[in-house]
Phi, psi and omega in degrees: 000168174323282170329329164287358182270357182264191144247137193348307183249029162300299185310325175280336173310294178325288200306320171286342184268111175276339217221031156319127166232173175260168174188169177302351176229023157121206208281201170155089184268156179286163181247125171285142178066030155214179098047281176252171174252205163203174159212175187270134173241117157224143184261127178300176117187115199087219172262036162216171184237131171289107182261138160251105211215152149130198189240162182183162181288115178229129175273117197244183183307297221239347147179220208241142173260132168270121181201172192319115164261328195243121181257175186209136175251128219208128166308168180267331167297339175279323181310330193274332201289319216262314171257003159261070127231017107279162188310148189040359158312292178344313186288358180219027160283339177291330196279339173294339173325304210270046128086012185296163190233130161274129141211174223256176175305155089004282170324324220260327161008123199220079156352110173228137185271298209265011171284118183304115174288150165323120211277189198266151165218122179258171167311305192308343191297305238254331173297155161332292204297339190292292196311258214358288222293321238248307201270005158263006166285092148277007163271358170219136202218341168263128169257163160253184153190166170244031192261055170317068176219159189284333191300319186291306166315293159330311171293342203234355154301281183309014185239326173121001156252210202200094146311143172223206190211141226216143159250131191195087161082034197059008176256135180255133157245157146285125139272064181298114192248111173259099205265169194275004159211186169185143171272106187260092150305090174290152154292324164291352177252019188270151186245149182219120167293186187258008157313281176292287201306347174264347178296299202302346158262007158305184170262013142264028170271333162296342179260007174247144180250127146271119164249143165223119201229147139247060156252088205256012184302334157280336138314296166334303167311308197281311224260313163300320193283329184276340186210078187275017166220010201243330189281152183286306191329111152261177185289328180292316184279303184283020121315341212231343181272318173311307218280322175295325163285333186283330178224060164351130179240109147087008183056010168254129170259127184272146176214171196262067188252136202245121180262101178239132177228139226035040169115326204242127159318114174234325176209169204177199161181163170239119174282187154164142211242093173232114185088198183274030181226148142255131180251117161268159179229329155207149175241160183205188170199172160236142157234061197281335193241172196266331206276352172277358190299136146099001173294328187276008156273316179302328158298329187292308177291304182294341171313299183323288185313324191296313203265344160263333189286349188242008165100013173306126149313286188195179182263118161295087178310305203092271180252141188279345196303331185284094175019271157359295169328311194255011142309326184263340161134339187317127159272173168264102188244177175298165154284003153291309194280356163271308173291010174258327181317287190310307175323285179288353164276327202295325198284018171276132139357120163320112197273173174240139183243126339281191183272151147015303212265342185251031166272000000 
């Protein structure tokens, strides 16, 4: 039966738990008679929803977090039949709905002298051999550095991982992530619902434009202006994000694509194109007016078309968890079936956006 994919005392576990918190990033339960916590993760997909519950390690600056190792694909109705009748369960199944990835609190932390701190990622890390040596460790997928140069980024980009920034203590670090799965956009999976495909024939499909510059500082600005408080890009990163569009490293170009309708930046991302790959790294939309409802898929789709039309492989989605991806066609792949992939597009000549015959 259905019931059988769970363990026994999940449900009295839920049920029992009082003392549960929420956070902008989901759930977070105490594990009784310890410590530590765990937290829930579900994802749609198809006709189930992928639930994650239990405890593992995630290494952090200062020691190790307990969180989900064991997942189950569960119809959505035993999922609805199971969390809403507990209590305060309800208010955050919309949010597990949109596919979000939970992670835990600081509090929730379980501080260990013998836990291993987030490791360092140096230049030697960055040679061939290091990358081999670094991507069969599936037990660690975040590095830090303090290296703020385009040379360092660049190496570490062409290697295959996707920096974001960690704030610790007034110090911004880099955080470079070799992540254990990644959403990879083939041009033959990409899906256009039959919504949007009756939108691109309409007369507002005339009023929207796709740019792609490499200039991306006005993006960069929308991105600030759309999440002024959410976003990772700090100034040292959109320094270096600059610096690299203005001086290509290493064949990686940064660019700037931009959604405009009638003329005014409604939606957009900021990238980088290395080899036969594109990498997004944060996107954004305004929906200040209602006729702007849905642009920011519509970027998505001409972003596509466009980058298969100029000679693209694929698209690096990045972390798979977000609804939107696999809505859009991205599959999943490990990071051994992405990185045989990736290994062999980057050392292709760098393409150009746009291509050559629509610039």
């Amino acid at each position: 039966s259905e019931n059988d994919f769970l363990p026994e005392d999940l449900a009295v576990f839920l049920s029992e738990s009082a003392n549960w918190r929420s956070t902008p990033w989901g759930v977070i339960f105490p594990l009784a008679g310890t410590s530590r916590w765990a937290y829930l993760e579900w994802a749609p997909f198809e006709n189930f929803d992928l639930v994650s519950f239990g405890p593992a390690e995630w290494r952090g600056f200062t020691g190790v977090l307990e969180v989900p190792t064991q997942t189950w694909m569960l119809r959505k109705r035993l999922v609805d039949r199971l969390f809403m009748s507990v209590p305060s369960i309800p208010s955050v199944v919309s949010w597990c709905r949109e596919g979000v990835t939970w992670v835990a609190t600081p509090e929730g932390w379980r501080v260990s002298n013998g836990g291993e701190a987030i490791p360092e990622l140096r230049f030697s890390d960055l040679t061939p051999e290091g990358v081999a040596r670094l991507s069969q460790d599936l037990s660690r997928h975040f590095y830090w550095s303090d290296r703020w140069s385009p040379e360092f980024y660049a190496l570490q980009a062409r290697a295959g991982f996707i920096a974001i920034t960690h704030s610790r203590e007034s110090q911004v670090f880099l955080l470079p992530e070799l992540q254990t799965h990644y959403a990879v956009l083939d041009w033959k999976s990409l899906h256009v619902g039959k919504t949007l495909r009756r939108w691109f024939k309409s007369v507002h499909a005339q009023r929207a434009s796709l740019v792609v510059t490499s200039e991306p500082a006005e993006v960069l600005d929308a991105l600030e202006a759309a999440r002024p408080d959410s976003s990772w890009i700090c100034p040292a990163y959109r320094e270096i994000l600059e610096s690299l569009a203005r001086e290509p490293q290493l064949g990686l170009r940064v660019l700037g694509v931009e959604l405009r309708w009638d003329g005014q930046l409604v939606a957009g991302e900021v990238g980088y194109a290395i080899g036969g790959t594109y990498t997004s790294l944060s996107g954004f939309h305004f929906s200040d007016r209602k006729e702007w409802s849905g642009l920011g898929t519509v970027q998505l789709v001409l972003l596509a078309k466009l980058l298969e039309e100029a000679g693209f492989e694929f698209w690096n989605l990045g972390h798979p968890q977000m609804e939107y991806k696999r809505a859009l066609g991205a599959r999943i792949l490990t990071r051994k079936e992405f990185l045989e992939r990736w290994n062999l597009a980057v050392e292709k000549e760098t393409l150009s956006l746009p291509p050559p015959q629509l610039a």
